[in-house]
Structures are given as structure tokens and as C-alpha cells.
Amino acid sequence: MCGVVGYVGQQQVLPLLLEGLRRLEYRGYDSSGVAIQRGSKPQLAVFKRQGKLENLVATLPAKVRATCGIGHTRWATHGEPNDVNAHPHTDAAAQIAVVHNGIVENASELRARLQAKGIEFQSETDTEVLAHLVAEQQTLLPEIDLTTAVRLSLKQVVGAYGILVMDEREPQTLVAARLGSPLLLGVGDKELFAASDLGALVRHTQQVVYLEEGDIATLTPKGYVITTMDAQIRQALPVTVAEDAESFDKNGFAHFTLKEIHEQVDVLQRVLGGRLDERFATARLDGLNLSAKDRLGVRRIKILGCGSAFIAASIGARTIERLARIPCDAEPAAEFRYRNPIIEEDTLYFAVSQSGETFDTLAAVQEVQRKGGTVLGIVNNVGSSIARACDGGLYLHAGAEIAVVSTKTFTATLAAFCLIGLYFARGRDLSHSEGIAVVQALQLLPKQVTQLLEQAPGYATVAKQVARFDHAYFVGRNEGYYLAMEGSLKLKEISYIHAEAYAASELKHGPLALVSETTPTIALVPEDDLVAKNLSTIAEVKARKGQVWVVGQGAVPSDNAQMQVMSAHPITTPILMALPLQLLAYYVALERGCDVDQPRNLAKSVTVE
Ligand code: F6R
């Protein structure tokens, strides 16, 4: 999704903006641009280009003195990706520049009204409307400052925005505003940064102010003032963020995807660290804000998320049911919010999100809360919109995930659900000895994941063979079915192979028709009560000349078990089985020459509907 970055201070702004934009690249984009105030009597200069940042860099003047500017990476929504539709957008006099992350839903009405007044539009974007609205306010009320003009303009807007605005007549000033799209300020010494993403500014300052919904901030080298839509001042002191700037570098790995797969050893240590209580064989999850009595009153658990977060939630639901015997299920957040869901008093809701900014998940949280339900968050991004909206929760502490596809946060979420399952189970019927077995299984994970990562060359060999196909099936039962979904999602996202996941039991009810030499199957076969059934599914596939690769566990008998996973407790097995699936997708994508970290058409954080 789009990213915005801005700076006002003493340093030369162009290198800072370009560095910020590079840090935003991972979110996915199709064009980029910057606007700066240059010269001693500052004049607005705008540079923008379709395609990768290099195209923009090629258009920039070699020497330019400017210490205030804004930048943007665009992911097209209104209007195709081209130079004209790229941000920043300006008013007719080219004095005001705007960058915008989000969608102006009433853009067509506003555009029609402004056009009727004779204003000519350059682009097809919704964002250009904002620049003209600000100019219109300044014409109607010449005495107002830029902040007021932005406020009055935004009062007319329906939709979501994280915007940065500047006006050459108010040099060394930026106005930032947010509603429904993330935006934060970075506070330095006589300088201020603004960005939609911590990664774009964390190298320069770790003092951060998260803007709230409806905030409008005025930034100058002297400091910042935050006001509300009603022009009331809102005091907000910076917080120190712990984010490690190294998370935003590849650190010698060929791709962020591979780096993040390898980080899972440390990530699992962090998500579990300090949360396992060996004495009482339980988990310490104070952030859930639940008393023992609250916990006992929970009759049902419902988990919401999108994409891989939904798949992790589905496995998490099984984990909780297995351990705590509380009925539990997961649902895609967008489906949930639009079906007028019944919210029951004794149901506890969880929302899962890596970014903490996924629009549909946030809207589902708000829907539950509007009806009086309690929602707890399982979120990676500290201080993100979903984390702040929830009534409690736990952070994954997985560090920044830069690759578009989620890997380390997928397994971290599964580990978080093991903790939650244990926490509820030990407040009910799970015995101390069964609890200890879970604690020990979780403690083993980092070592087991290290061993699996050592097998990566073997997965690369399988990948070479899978990469020849254009279609693939993934099958499994129970948690294995959801892992099949995750394996197929990863493969299609980064290698563009058409992949589908089925419950192994469903194969014979239809999909078998497509099994042949050209459609291989990846089968998930954990060492459980269903081994024999899984092996007979494999036999059915092979009888139709389908090639099969098994992600198998321990002593599972199969002549196809090329991707072996060690024996483990049933609740940690899905975490271990996810590793070969991630590495398989990665190596297949490499083999097919795909852009692994930034797959086509995808964005890291989906902040629009
Ligand atoms: C898949 C993937 C997406 C995200 C989904 C939700 O690899 O990354 O499916 O899982 O867009 O994102 P978050 O977790 O940020 O809410």
C-alpha cells in the first residue's frame, strides 16, 4: 500500500526522503514522487515517476538546497499507475503539495463540485481533490493558516487518509493528518519526520509520536502542535520505540524473505520469553487483562484476521480447542464484519494482525466493540491502530517484517496461540503434567527450528522439481488442512504457481478430477491418528499419475517423505511443518526468477478495503 514520508529541519531533505521511500518500498508500490521547497524564497518543486524508485532518482536535479519536503510511494487505486497519477499532487497554482495514503470515498462528488467552479484536474486520482480543497479554503478565507485550511478541507472528506501537506507560502512547515491510515511523527533535534511506517524514520530518531484518529499536526523545526478536528490542542509526548534499525536491513541475506525465515529461531524465543511459567505449568499473559474469573466465564472464542493472519487464527483455534476444550473458530475479518455478526456476552474475540493496520481487521474489531464485545489483539507492530483499538492482547515481538509475505509472524502467531491455549487450559481442566508437556514442547521449538533450517538445501532440491509445474495441490487434515492453505498461499504469492489447498478428505469429492502428471500434490502428514487416512489419499493421487511430495513427521511411513520434520507435541507440530512450506515457496520463486520480496500486485499492509 501507499507510503508517505516527510521532513522539516536543517538537513538536506532529498537524500532523507529518498532513504525513507526506500524503506517504504517493501509495502508494494507502482510509482513514487517527492515535493520539496527549494531556494531561499522557497518554491515548490515536484518530481514523480511511474515504476521503481530508480526512475524517480533519474529525474532529480544533481544539486538542490532544500530542507523541507514530502515523499510518496503509490499503490494505484484511483487511476492507473503512471507519472501523472503519481503523488505528490498540487493545487492549480502549484503552491500546495499533498501526499496521501488511503481513499477519499466521496472524491467524485468533490471533483464534480470543484470542476463546476472551473478548477482543472491533472490526474484521475482521489488525492488531487485534497490539494484543490485546501486551495479553495485559502481563497475563501485568506487569513487562515495551512493547518486550518487542511482542517476545513478534511471536514468535507469521507474516507480514510494519512496525509502530508505543504505550501510554499508557509516555508519550513508540514501539516500531517490521519484518519483510518497510519501516520506517526519522529522527533529529532530541531527537526521533525513524519511517515506512515516506523521503518522510514527509525534510523534518524527513536522518539516517536503516534497520531490518533482525527489528529492534525503542524510540524516546524521548532516542534510540533497536534490539534483535533475541532481545533482543540491535544498534548502528546513522544515515546521511545525499541525497534532495532537492523530489522530494516537484509544483513547479508539475498532477500528479506529468507532473512525473516531464518529469524524464526530468535523470534520464537522472544514471543515465548518470560511468558512460560514452569512452576504452575501455564503461561503468563497479563496483557490480556483477564482475571481468573473472567477466563472461566469464556464459553466461546472467535478469532478474526485476513490472509495468513486468518490461517494462523484457524490453526490457533484448533490449538485452543485441543488444550482448553473451549469451542473456538476463526473467520476472515472482512466476511465477519459484513454479515451482521451476533456478539455474545460470553464469547471472547481475538484479532490477529502483523501490521496492526489491516483495514478489514480493524473494522471487525470496531464492529465487535460497538456491540459490546471484548477484543484482544495478537499484533506485531507496537502502537499500531489495531493494537491501540483492542481491549488488551499480546505483542509478537517478531521485529519488523519487511518482505511482503508473512513468515516469521505466521509462526510467532501460532506460538502465541499455544500460550493462549495453555493459559485458558490451565485455568480449567488441563492437568499440571499435561501443562508441563506443553511448556517443554514450546521450549524445544528454537532448537528444532534451527535443525529444520539446516535442512534448507534439501528443500531447495525439491523446489527445483516443483518449479517446473504451473499448478499444484496442497492437502492435509485438521491443522494440516490449514497448513496446506498457508503452503499454497505462500507458493502462489511469490512464485505465481496456481496452487489450491484442500482438506485431504475432500480430494475425492471433486478436485481429484484435475490430478494428473501436470498437477503435483504436496501432502501434510503429521504423526497422528490420521496417518493411515493421509497415506491412502496419497495413494489415490499416485494412482492418477500425480506426483506427491510429503511434508512428513517422524516415523511416518512414506516413500515420498522428502521434507522431513522431527517428531513433536501435536500443538507445536504446525509451527515446525510451516518451515518446509515457507522454504519451498521461497526456493521455487527463486527458481522461477520471481521478485520474492515484492511480489506483483501485493502490498505489505492493506490499509484500504
Ligand atoms: C500473506 C500475507 C497476507 C497478510 C494479510 C494480513 O503472506 O502476508 O495475507 O497476512 O494481508 O496482514 P496483517 O497480518 O498485517 O493484518
Coordinates of C-alpha atoms in Angstrom, one line a residue, residues 30-605:
D30 CA 3.9 1.2 -8.6
S31 CA 5.2 4.8 -8.7
S32 CA 6.9 7.3 -6.4
G33 CA 7.4 11.1 -6.0
V34 CA 8.7 13.9 -3.9
A35 CA 7.8 17.6 -3.4
I36 CA 10.4 20.0 -1.9
Q37 CA 10.6 23.6 -1.0
R38 CA 13.7 24.9 -2.7
G39 CA 15.6 28.1 -2.8
S40 CA 15.9 31.0 -0.3
K41 CA 12.5 32.3 -1.2
P42 CA 11.1 28.7 -1.2
Q43 CA 9.3 27.5 -4.3
L44 CA 7.6 24.2 -4.7
A45 CA 9.3 21.6 -6.9
V46 CA 7.6 18.3 -7.7
F47 CA 9.3 15.2 -9.2
K48 CA 7.4 12.0 -9.8
R49 CA 7.7 8.9 -11.9
Q50 CA 5.9 5.6 -12.6
G51 CA 7.8 2.4 -11.7
K52 CA 10.7 1.8 -9.3
L53 CA 12.4 4.5 -7.2
E54 CA 15.3 4.5 -9.7
N55 CA 13.1 6.1 -12.3
L56 CA 12.4 8.9 -9.8
V57 CA 16.0 9.3 -8.9
A58 CA 16.9 9.7 -12.6
T59 CA 14.7 12.8 -12.8
L60 CA 16.1 14.6 -9.7
P61 CA 18.5 17.6 -10.1
A62 CA 22.0 16.8 -9.0
K63 CA 22.3 19.8 -6.6
V64 CA 19.4 21.2 -4.8
R65 CA 19.2 23.0 -1.5
A66 CA 16.0 22.2 0.4
T67 CA 15.3 21.4 4.0
C68 CA 11.5 20.7 3.9
G69 CA 9.8 18.1 1.7
I70 CA 7.3 15.2 1.4
G71 CA 7.5 11.9 -0.5
H72 CA 5.3 9.1 -1.5
T73 CA 5.2 5.5 -2.8
R74 CA 1.9 4.9 -4.6
W75 CA -0.1 1.7 -5.0
A76 CA -2.7 2.6 -7.5
T77 CA -6.4 2.6 -6.5
H78 CA -8.0 5.5 -8.4
G79 CA -6.4 5.8 -11.8
E80 CA -3.7 3.6 -13.5
P81 CA -0.1 3.7 -12.4
N82 CA 1.6 6.5 -14.5
D83 CA 3.6 9.7 -14.0
V84 CA 0.6 12.0 -13.8
N85 CA -1.3 9.9 -11.2
A86 CA 1.8 9.5 -9.0
H87 CA 1.9 11.7 -5.9
P88 CA 2.5 14.5 -4.8
H89 CA -0.5 16.3 -6.2
T90 CA -0.8 20.1 -6.3
D91 CA -3.4 22.8 -6.5
A92 CA -3.9 24.7 -9.7
A93 CA -1.3 27.3 -8.8
A94 CA 1.2 24.6 -7.9
Q95 CA 1.9 26.1 -4.5
I96 CA 0.4 23.4 -2.3
A97 CA 1.5 19.8 -2.5
V98 CA -0.2 16.7 -1.0
V99 CA 0.8 13.1 -0.5
H100 CA -1.9 10.7 0.7
N101 CA -2.3 7.1 1.9
G102 CA -5.9 5.9 1.9
I103 CA -9.0 6.5 -0.1
V104 CA -11.2 9.6 -0.5
E105 CA -14.6 7.9 -0.9
N106 CA -16.5 10.9 -2.0
A107 CA -13.8 12.0 -4.4
S108 CA -16.1 12.0 -7.5
E109 CA -18.7 14.4 -5.9
L110 CA -15.9 16.7 -4.6
R111 CA -14.2 16.6 -8.0
A112 CA -17.5 17.5 -9.8
R113 CA -18.2 20.4 -7.4
L114 CA -14.7 21.8 -7.9
Q115 CA -14.8 21.3 -11.7
A116 CA -18.1 23.2 -11.8
K117 CA -16.2 26.1 -10.3
G118 CA -13.7 25.9 -13.2
I119 CA -10.9 24.0 -11.5
E120 CA -9.0 21.8 -13.9
F121 CA -7.7 18.4 -12.7
Q122 CA -4.4 17.0 -13.9
S123 CA -4.8 13.4 -12.7
E124 CA -7.5 10.7 -12.2
T125 CA -6.7 10.4 -8.5
D126 CA -8.8 10.9 -5.5
T127 CA -5.9 12.7 -3.8
E128 CA -5.8 15.6 -6.2
V129 CA -9.1 16.7 -4.8
L130 CA -7.4 17.3 -1.4
A131 CA -4.9 19.8 -2.9
H132 CA -7.7 21.8 -4.6
L133 CA -9.9 21.7 -1.5
V134 CA -7.0 23.3 0.6
A135 CA -6.5 26.0 -2.1
E136 CA -10.3 26.6 -2.1
Q137 CA -10.3 27.2 1.6
Q138 CA -7.4 29.6 1.4
T139 CA -9.2 31.6 -1.3
L140 CA -12.5 31.7 0.7
L141 CA -10.7 32.6 4.0
P142 CA -7.4 34.4 3.1
E143 CA -6.4 35.0 6.7
I144 CA -6.3 31.3 7.7
D145 CA -3.1 29.3 8.0
L146 CA -2.3 26.0 6.3
T147 CA -3.3 23.9 9.3
T148 CA -6.8 25.5 9.4
A149 CA -7.2 25.2 5.6
V150 CA -6.4 21.4 5.9
R151 CA -8.8 21.0 8.8
L152 CA -11.7 22.7 6.9
S153 CA -10.9 20.7 3.8
L154 CA -10.9 17.4 5.7
K155 CA -14.3 18.2 7.2
Q156 CA -15.6 17.7 3.6
V157 CA -13.9 14.4 3.1
V158 CA -15.4 10.9 3.6
G159 CA -12.9 8.1 3.6
A160 CA -9.5 7.2 5.1
Y161 CA -6.3 9.3 5.0
G162 CA -2.8 9.7 6.2
I163 CA -1.7 12.9 4.5
L164 CA 1.2 15.3 4.5
V165 CA 0.6 18.8 3.1
M166 CA 2.9 21.7 2.4
D167 CA 2.5 25.2 1.0
E168 CA 5.4 27.3 -0.4
R169 CA 3.9 30.4 1.2
E170 CA 4.4 28.8 4.6
P171 CA 8.0 27.7 4.3
Q172 CA 9.5 25.1 6.7
T173 CA 6.0 23.9 7.7
L174 CA 4.4 20.5 7.1
V175 CA 0.8 19.6 8.1
A176 CA 0.1 15.9 8.8
A177 CA -3.3 14.4 9.4
R178 CA -4.7 10.9 9.8
L179 CA -8.0 9.1 9.9
G180 CA -8.0 5.3 9.3
S181 CA -4.5 5.2 7.9
P182 CA -1.3 5.1 10.0
L183 CA 0.8 8.2 10.5
L184 CA 3.5 8.9 13.0
L185 CA 5.9 11.7 13.8
G186 CA 9.6 11.3 14.6
V187 CA 11.1 13.9 16.8
G188 CA 14.7 14.9 16.4
D189 CA 16.8 17.9 17.4
K190 CA 15.4 20.9 15.6
E191 CA 13.9 18.6 13.0
L192 CA 10.8 16.5 12.6
F193 CA 10.0 13.5 10.5
A194 CA 6.6 12.1 9.5
A195 CA 5.9 8.7 8.0
S196 CA 3.3 6.1 7.6
D197 CA 5.7 3.5 8.8
L198 CA 8.3 3.4 11.6
G199 CA 10.8 1.9 9.2
A200 CA 11.0 5.2 7.2
L201 CA 12.3 7.2 10.2
V202 CA 13.7 4.9 12.9
R203 CA 17.3 5.3 11.6
H204 CA 17.1 9.0 12.5
T205 CA 15.2 9.1 15.7
Q206 CA 13.5 6.6 18.1
Q207 CA 11.4 9.4 19.7
V208 CA 8.0 8.8 18.1
V209 CA 4.5 10.3 18.4
Y210 CA 1.7 8.0 17.1
L211 CA -1.0 10.3 15.7
E212 CA -4.6 9.4 16.8
E213 CA -7.6 9.2 14.6
G214 CA -8.7 12.7 13.6
D215 CA -5.3 14.3 14.6
I216 CA -3.9 17.2 12.6
A217 CA -0.2 18.0 13.4
T218 CA 1.7 21.1 12.4
L219 CA 5.4 20.4 12.1
T220 CA 8.2 23.0 12.0
P221 CA 11.9 22.8 13.0
K222 CA 10.8 24.2 16.4
G223 CA 8.5 21.4 17.2
Y224 CA 5.0 20.0 16.7
V225 CA 1.5 21.0 17.7
I226 CA -1.3 18.5 17.5
T227 CA -4.9 19.6 17.2
T228 CA -8.2 17.7 16.7
M229 CA -10.8 18.2 14.0
D230 CA -12.5 20.6 16.5
A231 CA -9.3 22.7 16.7
Q232 CA -8.6 21.7 20.3
I233 CA -4.9 21.1 21.2
R234 CA -4.1 17.5 22.1
Q235 CA -1.0 17.0 24.2
A236 CA 1.1 14.0 23.1
L237 CA 4.6 13.4 24.3
P238 CA 7.0 11.2 22.2
V239 CA 7.5 7.6 23.3
T240 CA 10.8 5.8 22.7
V241 CA 10.5 2.9 20.3
A242 CA 12.6 -0.2 20.9
E243 CA 12.6 -1.1 17.2
D244 CA 16.0 -2.2 16.1
A245 CA 17.1 -0.4 12.9
E246 CA 18.8 -3.6 11.8
S247 CA 15.4 -5.2 11.2
F248 CA 15.2 -3.0 8.2
D249 CA 18.4 -4.3 6.6
K250 CA 19.0 -7.7 4.8
N251 CA 22.1 -8.3 6.9
G252 CA 23.8 -10.4 4.2
F253 CA 20.8 -12.4 3.1
A254 CA 19.8 -12.4 -0.5
H255 CA 16.2 -11.5 0.4
F256 CA 14.2 -10.2 3.3
T257 CA 12.0 -13.3 2.9
L258 CA 15.0 -15.6 3.6
K259 CA 16.3 -13.4 6.4
E260 CA 12.9 -13.5 8.1
I261 CA 12.5 -17.2 7.7
H262 CA 15.9 -17.6 9.4
E263 CA 15.0 -15.1 12.2
Q264 CA 12.3 -17.5 13.4
V265 CA 14.7 -19.1 15.9
D266 CA 15.1 -15.7 17.7
V267 CA 11.5 -14.7 17.1
L268 CA 10.1 -17.8 18.8
Q269 CA 12.5 -17.2 21.8
R270 CA 11.1 -13.6 22.0
V271 CA 7.4 -14.5 21.7
L272 CA 7.8 -17.2 24.4
G273 CA 10.4 -15.4 26.5
G274 CA 9.2 -14.6 30.0
R275 CA 5.7 -15.9 29.3
L276 CA 6.2 -19.5 30.3
D277 CA 5.6 -20.3 33.9
E278 CA 7.2 -23.7 34.7
R279 CA 6.0 -23.7 38.3
F280 CA 2.3 -23.7 37.5
A281 CA 2.8 -25.2 34.0
T282 CA 1.0 -22.3 32.4
A283 CA 1.5 -19.0 30.5
R284 CA 1.8 -15.5 32.0
L285 CA -0.3 -13.3 29.8
D286 CA -1.0 -10.2 31.9
G287 CA -1.6 -8.1 28.8
L288 CA -4.9 -10.0 28.2
N289 CA -6.3 -8.1 31.1
L290 CA -8.4 -11.1 32.2
S291 CA -8.9 -12.2 35.8
A292 CA -9.1 -15.9 36.6
K293 CA -12.9 -15.4 36.9
D294 CA -13.1 -13.7 33.5
R295 CA -11.2 -16.5 32.0
L296 CA -13.6 -19.1 33.5
G297 CA -16.6 -17.2 32.1
V298 CA -15.5 -17.5 28.5
R299 CA -17.7 -20.0 26.7
R300 CA -16.6 -19.5 23.2
I301 CA -13.6 -17.9 21.4
K302 CA -13.8 -16.3 18.0
I303 CA -10.6 -15.2 16.1
L304 CA -10.5 -12.7 13.3
G305 CA -7.8 -11.8 10.7
C306 CA -7.1 -11.7 7.0
G307 CA -4.9 -13.8 4.7
S308 CA -2.1 -15.6 6.5
A309 CA -3.3 -14.0 9.8
F310 CA -6.6 -15.7 9.3
I311 CA -4.9 -19.0 8.5
A312 CA -2.8 -18.7 11.7
A313 CA -6.0 -17.9 13.5
S314 CA -7.6 -21.1 12.2
I315 CA -4.7 -23.2 13.5
G316 CA -4.8 -21.2 16.7
A317 CA -8.5 -22.0 17.1
R318 CA -7.7 -25.7 16.9
T319 CA -4.8 -25.3 19.4
I320 CA -7.1 -23.6 21.9
E321 CA -9.8 -26.2 21.5
R322 CA -7.3 -29.1 21.9
L323 CA -5.8 -27.7 25.1
A324 CA -8.7 -25.8 26.8
R325 CA -11.7 -27.6 25.3
I326 CA -13.4 -24.2 24.6
P327 CA -15.3 -24.1 21.3
C328 CA -13.2 -21.8 19.1
D329 CA -13.2 -20.8 15.5
A330 CA -11.7 -18.3 13.1
E331 CA -13.2 -16.2 10.3
P332 CA -11.8 -13.8 7.7
A333 CA -12.3 -10.4 9.3
A334 CA -13.9 -8.8 6.2
E335 CA -16.5 -11.6 5.9
F336 CA -17.3 -11.3 9.6
R337 CA -17.8 -7.5 9.6
Y338 CA -20.3 -7.5 6.8
R339 CA -22.6 -10.3 7.9
N340 CA -24.1 -8.5 10.9
P341 CA -22.5 -10.9 13.4
I342 CA -24.1 -11.9 16.6
I343 CA -21.9 -10.8 19.5
E344 CA -22.5 -12.9 22.6
E345 CA -21.5 -11.8 26.1
D346 CA -19.6 -14.9 27.0
T347 CA -17.7 -15.0 23.7
L348 CA -14.1 -13.6 23.7
Y349 CA -12.8 -12.2 20.4
F350 CA -9.2 -12.1 19.2
A351 CA -7.9 -10.1 16.3
V352 CA -4.7 -11.2 14.6
S353 CA -2.6 -8.8 12.5
Q354 CA 1.1 -8.4 11.8
S355 CA 0.9 -4.8 10.7
G356 CA -1.9 -3.8 13.1
E357 CA -3.1 -1.7 10.3
T358 CA -5.2 -4.0 8.1
F359 CA -8.4 -2.1 7.4
D360 CA -10.8 -5.0 7.4
T361 CA -9.4 -6.4 10.7
L362 CA -9.6 -3.0 12.4
A363 CA -13.2 -2.6 11.2
A364 CA -14.1 -6.1 12.5
V365 CA -12.6 -5.1 15.9
Q366 CA -14.7 -1.9 15.9
E367 CA -17.8 -3.9 14.9
V368 CA -17.4 -6.3 17.9
Q369 CA -16.7 -3.4 20.3
R370 CA -19.7 -1.4 19.0
K371 CA -21.9 -4.3 20.0
G372 CA -20.3 -4.6 23.5
G373 CA -17.9 -7.4 22.9
T374 CA -14.3 -7.6 24.1
V375 CA -11.5 -8.0 21.6
L376 CA -7.9 -8.9 22.4
G377 CA -5.1 -8.3 19.8
I378 CA -2.3 -10.5 18.7
V379 CA -0.3 -7.9 16.9
N380 CA 3.3 -7.4 15.8
N381 CA 3.5 -3.7 15.2
V382 CA 3.7 -1.9 18.6
G383 CA 1.4 1.1 18.8
S384 CA -0.4 0.2 15.6
S385 CA -4.1 1.1 15.1
I386 CA -5.4 -2.4 15.9
A387 CA -3.1 -2.8 19.0
R388 CA -4.5 0.5 20.3
A389 CA -8.1 -0.3 19.5
C390 CA -8.1 -3.7 21.3
D391 CA -9.0 -4.1 24.9
G392 CA -5.8 -5.9 25.7
G393 CA -3.6 -8.5 24.0
L394 CA -0.1 -9.6 23.4
Y395 CA 2.6 -8.4 21.1
L396 CA 4.6 -10.9 18.9
H397 CA 7.9 -9.0 19.3
A398 CA 8.9 -10.5 15.9
G399 CA 10.7 -7.3 14.8
A400 CA 9.8 -5.5 11.5
E401 CA 8.6 -7.9 8.8
I402 CA 9.7 -6.3 5.6
A403 CA 9.1 -9.0 2.9
V404 CA 5.5 -8.7 1.6
V405 CA 4.7 -12.3 2.6
S406 CA 4.5 -13.2 6.2
T407 CA 6.7 -15.9 7.5
K408 CA 8.2 -15.2 11.0
T409 CA 5.0 -13.6 12.1
F410 CA 3.0 -16.6 11.0
T411 CA 4.9 -19.0 13.2
A412 CA 5.1 -16.4 16.0
T413 CA 1.3 -16.1 15.9
L414 CA 1.0 -19.9 16.2
A415 CA 3.3 -19.8 19.2
A416 CA 1.2 -17.0 20.7
F417 CA -1.9 -19.3 20.4
C418 CA -0.1 -22.1 22.1
L419 CA 0.5 -19.7 25.0
I420 CA -3.2 -18.6 25.0
G421 CA -4.4 -22.2 24.8
L422 CA -2.2 -23.2 27.7
Y423 CA -3.3 -20.1 29.7
F424 CA -7.0 -21.0 29.3
A425 CA -6.5 -24.7 29.7
R426 CA -4.6 -24.4 33.0
G427 CA -7.5 -22.3 34.3
R428 CA -9.7 -25.2 33.6
D429 CA -9.1 -28.9 33.2
L430 CA -5.6 -29.4 31.8
S431 CA -3.5 -31.2 34.4
H432 CA -0.2 -29.9 35.7
S433 CA 1.7 -32.8 34.0
E434 CA -0.1 -32.1 30.7
G435 CA 0.7 -28.4 31.1
I436 CA 4.4 -29.2 31.7
A437 CA 4.5 -31.3 28.5
V438 CA 3.2 -28.2 26.6
V439 CA 5.7 -25.9 28.3
Q440 CA 8.6 -28.3 27.4
A441 CA 7.4 -28.6 23.8
L442 CA 7.4 -24.9 23.4
Q443 CA 10.9 -24.6 25.0
L444 CA 12.2 -27.0 22.4
L445 CA 11.0 -25.0 19.5
P446 CA 14.0 -22.7 18.9
K447 CA 16.3 -25.8 18.7
Q448 CA 14.0 -27.7 16.4
V449 CA 13.6 -24.7 14.1
T450 CA 17.4 -24.4 14.0
Q451 CA 17.6 -28.0 12.9
L452 CA 15.0 -27.6 10.2
L453 CA 16.7 -24.5 8.8
E454 CA 19.9 -26.7 8.4
Q455 CA 17.8 -28.9 6.0
A456 CA 17.2 -25.9 3.7
P457 CA 19.4 -27.3 0.9
G458 CA 17.2 -30.3 0.8
Y459 CA 14.0 -28.2 0.3
A460 CA 15.8 -26.3 -2.4
T461 CA 16.3 -29.6 -4.3
V462 CA 12.5 -30.4 -4.0
A463 CA 11.8 -26.8 -5.1
K464 CA 13.7 -27.3 -8.4
Q465 CA 11.3 -30.1 -9.3
V466 CA 8.1 -28.3 -8.1
A467 CA 9.1 -25.1 -10.0
R468 CA 8.5 -26.9 -13.4
F469 CA 4.8 -27.1 -12.8
D470 CA 2.1 -24.4 -13.3
H471 CA -0.4 -25.9 -10.9
A472 CA -0.2 -27.6 -7.5
Y473 CA -2.4 -29.0 -4.8
F474 CA -1.7 -28.9 -1.1
V475 CA -3.6 -31.3 1.1
G476 CA -3.9 -32.1 4.8
R477 CA -6.3 -32.9 7.6
N478 CA -7.2 -30.8 10.7
E479 CA -4.4 -28.4 11.4
G480 CA -2.7 -29.9 8.3
Y481 CA -5.5 -28.6 6.2
Y482 CA -4.8 -25.0 7.3
L483 CA -1.1 -25.6 6.8
A484 CA -2.0 -26.7 3.3
M485 CA -3.8 -23.3 2.9
E486 CA -0.7 -21.5 4.1
G487 CA 1.6 -23.5 1.9
S488 CA -0.5 -22.9 -1.2
L489 CA -0.9 -19.2 -0.3
K490 CA 2.9 -18.7 0.0
L491 CA 3.6 -20.6 -3.2
K492 CA 1.1 -18.6 -5.3
E493 CA 2.0 -15.3 -3.7
I494 CA 5.7 -15.4 -4.5
S495 CA 6.1 -18.0 -7.3
Y496 CA 2.8 -17.3 -9.2
I497 CA 2.2 -21.0 -9.5
H498 CA -1.5 -21.7 -9.3
A499 CA -1.9 -23.6 -6.1
E500 CA -5.0 -24.8 -4.2
A501 CA -5.5 -26.2 -0.8
Y502 CA -8.0 -29.0 0.1
A503 CA -8.8 -31.0 3.1
A504 CA -7.4 -34.3 2.1
S505 CA -10.7 -35.9 2.8
E506 CA -12.3 -33.6 0.2
L507 CA -10.0 -34.6 -2.7
K508 CA -12.1 -37.4 -3.8
H509 CA -15.2 -35.3 -3.8
G510 CA -14.1 -33.3 -6.9
P511 CA -10.6 -32.0 -7.1
L512 CA -9.2 -35.4 -7.9
A513 CA -10.5 -34.8 -11.5
L514 CA -7.6 -32.4 -12.0
V515 CA -4.9 -34.7 -10.7
S516 CA -2.5 -35.8 -13.4
E517 CA 1.2 -35.8 -14.3
T518 CA 0.9 -32.0 -14.6
T519 CA -0.6 -31.3 -11.2
P520 CA 1.6 -32.4 -8.3
T521 CA 0.4 -32.6 -4.7
I522 CA 2.2 -31.5 -1.5
A523 CA 0.7 -33.6 1.3
L524 CA 1.0 -32.7 5.0
V525 CA 1.3 -35.9 7.0
P526 CA 1.9 -35.3 10.7
E527 CA 2.5 -38.3 13.0
D528 CA -1.1 -38.5 14.4
D529 CA -4.2 -40.7 14.4
L530 CA -4.9 -39.9 10.7
V531 CA -1.6 -41.1 9.2
A532 CA -3.3 -44.1 7.5
K533 CA -6.0 -41.9 6.0
N534 CA -3.4 -39.4 4.7
L535 CA -1.4 -42.2 3.2
S536 CA -4.5 -43.5 1.4
T537 CA -5.1 -40.0 0.0
I538 CA -1.6 -40.1 -1.3
A539 CA -2.2 -43.4 -2.9
E540 CA -5.3 -42.1 -4.7
V541 CA -3.2 -39.2 -6.1
K542 CA -0.4 -41.5 -7.3
A543 CA -2.9 -43.9 -8.9
R544 CA -3.8 -40.9 -11.1
K545 CA -0.2 -40.4 -12.0
G546 CA 0.1 -37.3 -9.7
Q547 CA 3.5 -36.7 -8.3
V548 CA 3.5 -36.3 -4.5
W549 CA 5.9 -34.6 -2.1
V550 CA 5.2 -35.2 1.6
V551 CA 6.0 -32.9 4.5
G552 CA 6.0 -35.8 6.9
Q553 CA 6.9 -36.2 10.5
G554 CA 9.0 -38.7 12.5
A555 CA 8.3 -42.3 11.6
V556 CA 5.5 -41.6 9.1
P557 CA 5.9 -44.4 6.6
S558 CA 6.1 -43.0 3.1
D559 CA 8.3 -43.4 0.2
N560 CA 7.8 -39.7 -0.7
A561 CA 8.9 -38.1 2.6
Q562 CA 11.4 -35.7 1.1
M563 CA 10.6 -32.9 3.5
Q564 CA 11.1 -34.5 6.9
V565 CA 10.1 -32.8 10.2
M566 CA 11.1 -34.1 13.6
S567 CA 8.5 -35.7 16.0
A568 CA 6.9 -33.2 18.3
H569 CA 4.0 -32.4 20.5
P570 CA 0.8 -32.0 18.4
I571 CA 0.5 -28.3 19.3
T572 CA 4.0 -27.4 18.1
T573 CA 3.8 -29.6 15.0
P574 CA 2.1 -27.0 12.8
I575 CA 4.9 -24.5 13.7
L576 CA 7.6 -27.0 12.6
M577 CA 5.7 -28.0 9.5
A578 CA 5.3 -24.4 8.4
L579 CA 9.1 -24.1 7.9
P580 CA 9.5 -26.5 4.9
L581 CA 6.4 -24.9 3.3
Q582 CA 8.0 -21.4 3.6
L583 CA 11.3 -22.6 2.3
L584 CA 9.7 -24.5 -0.6
A585 CA 7.8 -21.4 -1.7
Y586 CA 11.0 -19.3 -1.4
Y587 CA 13.2 -21.6 -3.4
V588 CA 10.5 -22.2 -6.1
A589 CA 10.1 -18.4 -6.5
L590 CA 13.9 -18.1 -6.9
E591 CA 14.0 -20.9 -9.4
R592 CA 11.3 -19.1 -11.4
G593 CA 13.1 -15.8 -11.2
C594 CA 10.4 -14.0 -9.3
D595 CA 10.7 -10.8 -7.2
V596 CA 10.5 -12.7 -3.9
D597 CA 10.3 -9.8 -1.5
Q598 CA 7.9 -7.7 -3.5
P599 CA 5.5 -10.0 -5.4
R600 CA 3.4 -8.4 -8.1
N601 CA 0.1 -6.8 -7.2
L602 CA 0.6 -7.3 -3.5
A603 CA 1.1 -4.8 -0.6
K604 CA 2.5 -5.5 2.8
S605 CA -0.1 -3.6 4.7

